[in-house]
């Protein structure tokens, strides 16, 4: 009887193995320990395994967006090198970006729109040096993003929950959809509520 090789396994089982070896928990997931290791060495087994595993490594993981270049130089985590390959970056469909409300942004609205529109998942983690010291002005740079399947805005945002809810809904609106302008009268700066939820398109 001929011995069974890895490529003789059903594709579904191979994909399960790739996921166990290559996927990290999302950056927004609370955990006590550091990230578990991944094993990208499997990509060097052969050409077919490389193609199958590469798709899962880049499309199923959440990558950190570059603070200035956004999707231009993403990285899996801070301890990993940035990715500059023009063939790999288009495979990335899940982004996590960290934004400070009390600092001038290093990118324009158009750049954020082009970088993140149409991706599968966008998480915006918000910081500020002193709680309540800043409004949501910096987050307005993401108002042009559309067609994202899942959007989440969390962190130092409890002072303006109405705007956060509106922004999440705008981001998951289809590219051809119409989004009403946010009514500033709804934003009660300083009101503490929690909008730390996932927003799914089509709800």
PDB file of C-alpha atoms in Angstrom:
ATOM      1  CA  UNK A   1       0.000   0.000   0.000  1.00  0.00           C
ATOM      2  CA  UNK A   2       1.371   3.404  -0.999  1.00  0.00           C
ATOM      3  CA  UNK A   3       2.066   5.740   1.902  1.00  0.00           C
ATOM      4  CA  UNK A   4      -0.209   8.731   2.384  1.00  0.00           C
ATOM      5  CA  UNK A   5       1.398  12.142   1.831  1.00  0.00           C
ATOM      6  CA  UNK A   6       0.283  15.538   3.115  1.00  0.00           C
ATOM      7  CA  UNK A   7      -1.077  16.490  -0.298  1.00  0.00           C
ATOM      8  CA  UNK A   8      -3.203  13.320  -0.340  1.00  0.00           C
ATOM      9  CA  UNK A   9      -5.240  14.757   2.539  1.00  0.00           C
ATOM     10  CA  UNK A  10      -8.536  16.477   1.658  1.00  0.00           C
ATOM     11  CA  UNK A  11      -8.197  20.198   1.071  1.00  0.00           C
ATOM     12  CA  UNK A  12     -10.412  20.966   4.077  1.00  0.00           C
ATOM     13  CA  UNK A  13      -8.050  19.107   6.405  1.00  0.00           C
ATOM     14  CA  UNK A  14      -5.000  20.785   4.909  1.00  0.00           C
ATOM     15  CA  UNK A  15      -6.640  24.158   5.464  1.00  0.00           C
ATOM     16  CA  UNK A  16      -7.321  23.287   9.107  1.00  0.00           C
ATOM     17  CA  UNK A  17      -3.647  22.426   9.544  1.00  0.00           C
ATOM     18  CA  UNK A  18      -2.566  25.683   7.885  1.00  0.00           C
ATOM     19  CA  UNK A  19      -4.841  27.654  10.195  1.00  0.00           C
ATOM     20  CA  UNK A  20      -3.395  26.018  13.288  1.00  0.00           C
ATOM     21  CA  UNK A  21       0.140  26.748  12.117  1.00  0.00           C
ATOM     22  CA  UNK A  22      -0.280  30.224  10.664  1.00  0.00           C
ATOM     23  CA  UNK A  23      -3.069  32.231  12.299  1.00  0.00           C
ATOM     24  CA  UNK A  24      -2.674  34.493  15.341  1.00  0.00           C
ATOM     25  CA  UNK A  25      -5.536  35.719  17.548  1.00  0.00           C
ATOM     26  CA  UNK A  26      -6.830  39.167  16.525  1.00  0.00           C
ATOM     27  CA  UNK A  27      -5.021  42.116  18.098  1.00  0.00           C
ATOM     28  CA  UNK A  28      -8.210  43.194  19.844  1.00  0.00           C
ATOM     29  CA  UNK A  29      -8.521  39.849  21.658  1.00  0.00           C
ATOM     30  CA  UNK A  30      -7.691  40.076  25.353  1.00  0.00           C
ATOM     31  CA  UNK A  31      -5.021  37.611  26.442  1.00  0.00           C
ATOM     32  CA  UNK A  32      -2.730  37.185  29.413  1.00  0.00           C
ATOM     33  CA  UNK A  33       0.239  35.790  27.519  1.00  0.00           C
ATOM     34  CA  UNK A  34       2.067  36.886  24.393  1.00  0.00           C
ATOM     35  CA  UNK A  35       1.022  35.705  20.953  1.00  0.00           C
ATOM     36  CA  UNK A  36       1.559  32.011  20.248  1.00  0.00           C
ATOM     37  CA  UNK A  37       4.231  31.211  17.649  1.00  0.00           C
ATOM     38  CA  UNK A  38       3.392  30.649  14.012  1.00  0.00           C
ATOM     39  CA  UNK A  39       5.226  28.346  11.638  1.00  0.00           C
ATOM     40  CA  UNK A  40       5.638  29.944   8.204  1.00  0.00           C
ATOM     41  CA  UNK A  41       8.307  27.342   7.402  1.00  0.00           C
ATOM     42  CA  UNK A  42       5.505  25.204   6.027  1.00  0.00           C
ATOM     43  CA  UNK A  43       5.375  27.495   2.993  1.00  0.00           C
ATOM     44  CA  UNK A  44       8.723  26.105   1.862  1.00  0.00           C
ATOM     45  CA  UNK A  45       7.546  22.474   1.656  1.00  0.00           C
ATOM     46  CA  UNK A  46       6.611  22.651  -2.014  1.00  0.00           C
ATOM     47  CA  UNK A  47       4.999  24.971  -4.543  1.00  0.00           C
ATOM     48  CA  UNK A  48       1.430  23.729  -4.009  1.00  0.00           C
ATOM     49  CA  UNK A  49       1.660  23.979  -0.215  1.00  0.00           C
ATOM     50  CA  UNK A  50       3.208  27.420  -0.596  1.00  0.00           C
ATOM     51  CA  UNK A  51       0.263  28.675  -2.641  1.00  0.00           C
ATOM     52  CA  UNK A  52      -2.359  27.178  -0.333  1.00  0.00           C
ATOM     53  CA  UNK A  53      -0.708  28.261   2.918  1.00  0.00           C
ATOM     54  CA  UNK A  54       0.194  31.738   1.671  1.00  0.00           C
ATOM     55  CA  UNK A  55      -3.445  32.517   1.004  1.00  0.00           C
ATOM     56  CA  UNK A  56      -4.412  31.628   4.570  1.00  0.00           C
ATOM     57  CA  UNK A  57      -1.412  33.349   6.178  1.00  0.00           C
ATOM     58  CA  UNK A  58      -2.177  36.684   4.556  1.00  0.00           C
ATOM     59  CA  UNK A  59      -5.948  36.692   4.085  1.00  0.00           C
ATOM     60  CA  UNK A  60      -7.004  35.185   7.430  1.00  0.00           C
ATOM     61  CA  UNK A  61      -4.670  37.026   9.817  1.00  0.00           C
ATOM     62  CA  UNK A  62      -5.212  40.558  11.083  1.00  0.00           C
ATOM     63  CA  UNK A  63      -2.334  42.864  10.163  1.00  0.00           C
ATOM     64  CA  UNK A  64      -1.221  46.107  11.778  1.00  0.00           C
ATOM     65  CA  UNK A  65      -1.602  49.022   9.403  1.00  0.00           C
ATOM     66  CA  UNK A  66       1.376  51.358   9.152  1.00  0.00           C
ATOM     67  CA  UNK A  67       0.743  54.625  11.079  1.00  0.00           C
ATOM     68  CA  UNK A  68       1.639  56.732   8.026  1.00  0.00           C
ATOM     69  CA  UNK A  69       1.467  54.486   4.959  1.00  0.00           C
ATOM     70  CA  UNK A  70      -1.546  52.477   6.193  1.00  0.00           C
ATOM     71  CA  UNK A  71      -1.766  49.453   3.875  1.00  0.00           C
ATOM     72  CA  UNK A  72       1.555  50.383   2.271  1.00  0.00           C
ATOM     73  CA  UNK A  73       3.792  48.673   4.849  1.00  0.00           C
ATOM     74  CA  UNK A  74       1.641  46.432   7.058  1.00  0.00           C
ATOM     75  CA  UNK A  75       3.083  43.914   9.493  1.00  0.00           C
ATOM     76  CA  UNK A  76       1.630  40.897  11.249  1.00  0.00           C
ATOM     77  CA  UNK A  77       2.767  42.159  14.653  1.00  0.00           C
ATOM     78  CA  UNK A  78       5.348  44.664  15.893  1.00  0.00           C
ATOM     79  CA  UNK A  79       7.883  41.865  16.307  1.00  0.00           C
ATOM     80  CA  UNK A  80       7.622  40.931  12.611  1.00  0.00           C
ATOM     81  CA  UNK A  81       9.082  42.715   9.600  1.00  0.00           C
ATOM     82  CA  UNK A  82       6.936  45.012   7.503  1.00  0.00           C
ATOM     83  CA  UNK A  83       5.554  43.666   4.228  1.00  0.00           C
ATOM     84  CA  UNK A  84       6.417  45.566   1.076  1.00  0.00           C
ATOM     85  CA  UNK A  85       5.726  42.976  -1.620  1.00  0.00           C
ATOM     86  CA  UNK A  86       3.203  44.192  -4.200  1.00  0.00           C
ATOM     87  CA  UNK A  87       2.016  40.596  -4.646  1.00  0.00           C
ATOM     88  CA  UNK A  88       1.412  39.930  -0.941  1.00  0.00           C
ATOM     89  CA  UNK A  89      -0.222  43.166   0.235  1.00  0.00           C
ATOM     90  CA  UNK A  90      -3.348  42.654  -1.953  1.00  0.00           C
ATOM     91  CA  UNK A  91      -3.919  39.329  -0.177  1.00  0.00           C
ATOM     92  CA  UNK A  92      -4.351  41.096   3.183  1.00  0.00           C
ATOM     93  CA  UNK A  93      -8.024  41.599   4.002  1.00  0.00           C
ATOM     94  CA  UNK A  94      -8.001  42.297   7.745  1.00  0.00           C
ATOM     95  CA  UNK A  95      -6.462  45.427   9.208  1.00  0.00           C
ATOM     96  CA  UNK A  96      -5.984  46.848  12.694  1.00  0.00           C
ATOM     97  CA  UNK A  97      -4.927  50.479  12.995  1.00  0.00           C
ATOM     98  CA  UNK A  98      -4.018  52.402  16.151  1.00  0.00           C
ATOM     99  CA  UNK A  99      -5.039  56.045  16.188  1.00  0.00           C
ATOM    100  CA  UNK A 100      -4.261  58.786  18.724  1.00  0.00           C
ATOM    101  CA  UNK A 101      -6.910  61.457  19.108  1.00  0.00           C
ATOM    102  CA  UNK A 102      -4.525  64.009  20.600  1.00  0.00           C
ATOM    103  CA  UNK A 103      -1.898  63.906  17.811  1.00  0.00           C
ATOM    104  CA  UNK A 104      -1.950  65.265  14.287  1.00  0.00           C
ATOM    105  CA  UNK A 105      -2.573  62.406  11.843  1.00  0.00           C
ATOM    106  CA  UNK A 106       0.049  61.467   9.275  1.00  0.00           C
ATOM    107  CA  UNK A 107      -2.330  60.595   6.450  1.00  0.00           C
ATOM    108  CA  UNK A 108      -5.231  62.291   4.640  1.00  0.00           C
ATOM    109  CA  UNK A 109      -8.819  61.104   4.318  1.00  0.00           C
ATOM    110  CA  UNK A 110      -8.303  60.013   0.704  1.00  0.00           C
ATOM    111  CA  UNK A 111      -5.442  57.734   1.687  1.00  0.00           C
ATOM    112  CA  UNK A 112      -7.509  55.990   4.368  1.00  0.00           C
ATOM    113  CA  UNK A 113     -10.391  55.626   1.917  1.00  0.00           C
ATOM    114  CA  UNK A 114      -8.201  54.009  -0.732  1.00  0.00           C
ATOM    115  CA  UNK A 115      -6.356  51.785   1.735  1.00  0.00           C
ATOM    116  CA  UNK A 116      -9.301  50.258   3.579  1.00  0.00           C
ATOM    117  CA  UNK A 117     -12.409  50.411   1.386  1.00  0.00           C
ATOM    118  CA  UNK A 118     -13.566  46.937   0.424  1.00  0.00           C
ATOM    119  CA  UNK A 119     -11.467  44.977   2.911  1.00  0.00           C
ATOM    120  CA  UNK A 120     -13.020  42.200   4.929  1.00  0.00           C
ATOM    121  CA  UNK A 121     -12.316  43.632   8.363  1.00  0.00           C
ATOM    122  CA  UNK A 122     -11.177  46.969   9.806  1.00  0.00           C
ATOM    123  CA  UNK A 123     -10.514  47.575  13.498  1.00  0.00           C
ATOM    124  CA  UNK A 124      -9.688  51.084  14.700  1.00  0.00           C
ATOM    125  CA  UNK A 125      -8.118  51.170  18.162  1.00  0.00           C
ATOM    126  CA  UNK A 126      -8.297  54.633  19.694  1.00  0.00           C
ATOM    127  CA  UNK A 127      -5.945  56.224  22.236  1.00  0.00           C
ATOM    128  CA  UNK A 128      -5.526  59.576  23.925  1.00  0.00           C
ATOM    129  CA  UNK A 129      -3.082  60.728  26.602  1.00  0.00           C
ATOM    130  CA  UNK A 130      -5.806  61.969  28.926  1.00  0.00           C
ATOM    131  CA  UNK A 131      -9.344  60.646  28.825  1.00  0.00           C
ATOM    132  CA  UNK A 132     -11.800  63.241  27.623  1.00  0.00           C
ATOM    133  CA  UNK A 133      -9.110  65.604  26.375  1.00  0.00           C
ATOM    134  CA  UNK A 134      -9.930  65.146  22.663  1.00  0.00           C
ATOM    135  CA  UNK A 135     -12.965  64.807  20.448  1.00  0.00           C
ATOM    136  CA  UNK A 136     -13.499  62.536  17.452  1.00  0.00           C
ATOM    137  CA  UNK A 137     -11.935  64.866  14.848  1.00  0.00           C
ATOM    138  CA  UNK A 138      -9.109  62.460  13.929  1.00  0.00           C
ATOM    139  CA  UNK A 139     -11.598  59.631  13.361  1.00  0.00           C
ATOM    140  CA  UNK A 140     -13.212  61.701  10.620  1.00  0.00           C
ATOM    141  CA  UNK A 141     -10.328  60.600   8.398  1.00  0.00           C
ATOM    142  CA  UNK A 142     -12.123  57.242   8.103  1.00  0.00           C
ATOM    143  CA  UNK A 143     -15.476  58.677   7.048  1.00  0.00           C
ATOM    144  CA  UNK A 144     -14.835  57.869   3.384  1.00  0.00           C
ATOM    145  CA  UNK A 145     -14.134  54.167   3.944  1.00  0.00           C
ATOM    146  CA  UNK A 146     -16.890  51.971   2.477  1.00  0.00           C
ATOM    147  CA  UNK A 147     -17.684  48.355   1.666  1.00  0.00           C
ATOM    148  CA  UNK A 148     -15.976  46.764   4.678  1.00  0.00           C
ATOM    149  CA  UNK A 149     -17.636  43.563   5.865  1.00  0.00           C
ATOM    150  CA  UNK A 150     -16.864  44.044   9.574  1.00  0.00           C
ATOM    151  CA  UNK A 151     -15.887  47.261  11.330  1.00  0.00           C
ATOM    152  CA  UNK A 152     -15.027  47.971  14.929  1.00  0.00           C
ATOM    153  CA  UNK A 153     -14.004  51.219  16.640  1.00  0.00           C
ATOM    154  CA  UNK A 154     -12.980  50.833  20.266  1.00  0.00           C
ATOM    155  CA  UNK A 155     -10.773  52.216  23.015  1.00  0.00           C
ATOM    156  CA  UNK A 156     -11.016  55.840  24.207  1.00  0.00           C
ATOM    157  CA  UNK A 157     -14.345  56.430  22.493  1.00  0.00           C
ATOM    158  CA  UNK A 158     -16.895  56.317  25.309  1.00  0.00           C
ATOM    159  CA  UNK A 159     -17.205  60.121  25.244  1.00  0.00           C
ATOM    160  CA  UNK A 160     -18.854  60.105  21.780  1.00  0.00           C
ATOM    161  CA  UNK A 161     -20.704  56.783  21.305  1.00  0.00           C
ATOM    162  CA  UNK A 162     -23.205  58.204  18.813  1.00  0.00           C
ATOM    163  CA  UNK A 163     -20.419  59.133  16.424  1.00  0.00           C
ATOM    164  CA  UNK A 164     -18.717  55.746  16.839  1.00  0.00           C
ATOM    165  CA  UNK A 165     -21.945  53.929  15.997  1.00  0.00           C
ATOM    166  CA  UNK A 166     -22.466  56.156  12.950  1.00  0.00           C
ATOM    167  CA  UNK A 167     -18.869  55.657  11.748  1.00  0.00           C
ATOM    168  CA  UNK A 168     -19.054  51.867  12.085  1.00  0.00           C
ATOM    169  CA  UNK A 169     -22.295  51.853  10.107  1.00  0.00           C
ATOM    170  CA  UNK A 170     -20.804  54.130   7.429  1.00  0.00           C
ATOM    171  CA  UNK A 171     -17.731  51.931   7.003  1.00  0.00           C
ATOM    172  CA  UNK A 172     -19.794  48.803   6.338  1.00  0.00           C
ATOM    173  CA  UNK A 173     -22.096  50.612   3.913  1.00  0.00           C
ATOM    174  CA  UNK A 174     -21.610  49.337   0.323  1.00  0.00           C
ATOM    175  CA  UNK A 175     -19.423  51.553  -1.856  1.00  0.00           C
ATOM    176  CA  UNK A 176     -22.421  52.586  -3.934  1.00  0.00           C
ATOM    177  CA  UNK A 177     -24.574  53.182  -0.848  1.00  0.00           C
ATOM    178  CA  UNK A 178     -25.660  56.529   0.550  1.00  0.00           C
ATOM    179  CA  UNK A 179     -24.608  57.603   4.044  1.00  0.00           C
ATOM    180  CA  UNK A 180     -26.309  60.502   5.775  1.00  0.00           C
ATOM    181  CA  UNK A 181     -24.011  63.168   7.171  1.00  0.00           C
ATOM    182  CA  UNK A 182     -23.492  62.745  10.897  1.00  0.00           C
ATOM    183  CA  UNK A 183     -25.637  65.104  12.942  1.00  0.00           C
ATOM    184  CA  UNK A 184     -23.205  66.815  15.316  1.00  0.00           C
ATOM    185  CA  UNK A 185     -26.110  67.544  17.606  1.00  0.00           C
ATOM    186  CA  UNK A 186     -26.228  63.826  18.459  1.00  0.00           C
ATOM    187  CA  UNK A 187     -22.638  63.840  19.766  1.00  0.00           C
ATOM    188  CA  UNK A 188     -22.621  64.421  23.498  1.00  0.00           C
ATOM    189  CA  UNK A 189     -18.928  64.793  24.281  1.00  0.00           C
ATOM    190  CA  UNK A 190     -18.130  63.559  27.746  1.00  0.00           C
ATOM    191  CA  UNK A 191     -21.030  61.119  28.047  1.00  0.00           C
ATOM    192  CA  UNK A 192     -19.618  57.741  29.122  1.00  0.00           C
ATOM    193  CA  UNK A 193     -21.139  54.766  27.346  1.00  0.00           C
ATOM    194  CA  UNK A 194     -19.581  51.717  25.795  1.00  0.00           C
ATOM    195  CA  UNK A 195     -19.819  50.951  22.088  1.00  0.00           C
ATOM    196  CA  UNK A 196     -17.320  48.135  21.995  1.00  0.00           C
ATOM    197  CA  UNK A 197     -19.178  45.920  19.563  1.00  0.00           C
ATOM    198  CA  UNK A 198     -18.768  44.333  16.145  1.00  0.00           C
ATOM    199  CA  UNK A 199     -20.804  45.875  13.369  1.00  0.00           C
ATOM    200  CA  UNK A 200     -21.684  43.525  10.495  1.00  0.00           C
ATOM    201  CA  UNK A 201     -22.664  44.645   7.052  1.00  0.00           C
ATOM    202  CA  UNK A 202     -26.227  44.038   6.002  1.00  0.00           C
ATOM    203  CA  UNK A 203     -27.784  44.385   9.424  1.00  0.00           C
TER     204      UNK A 203
END
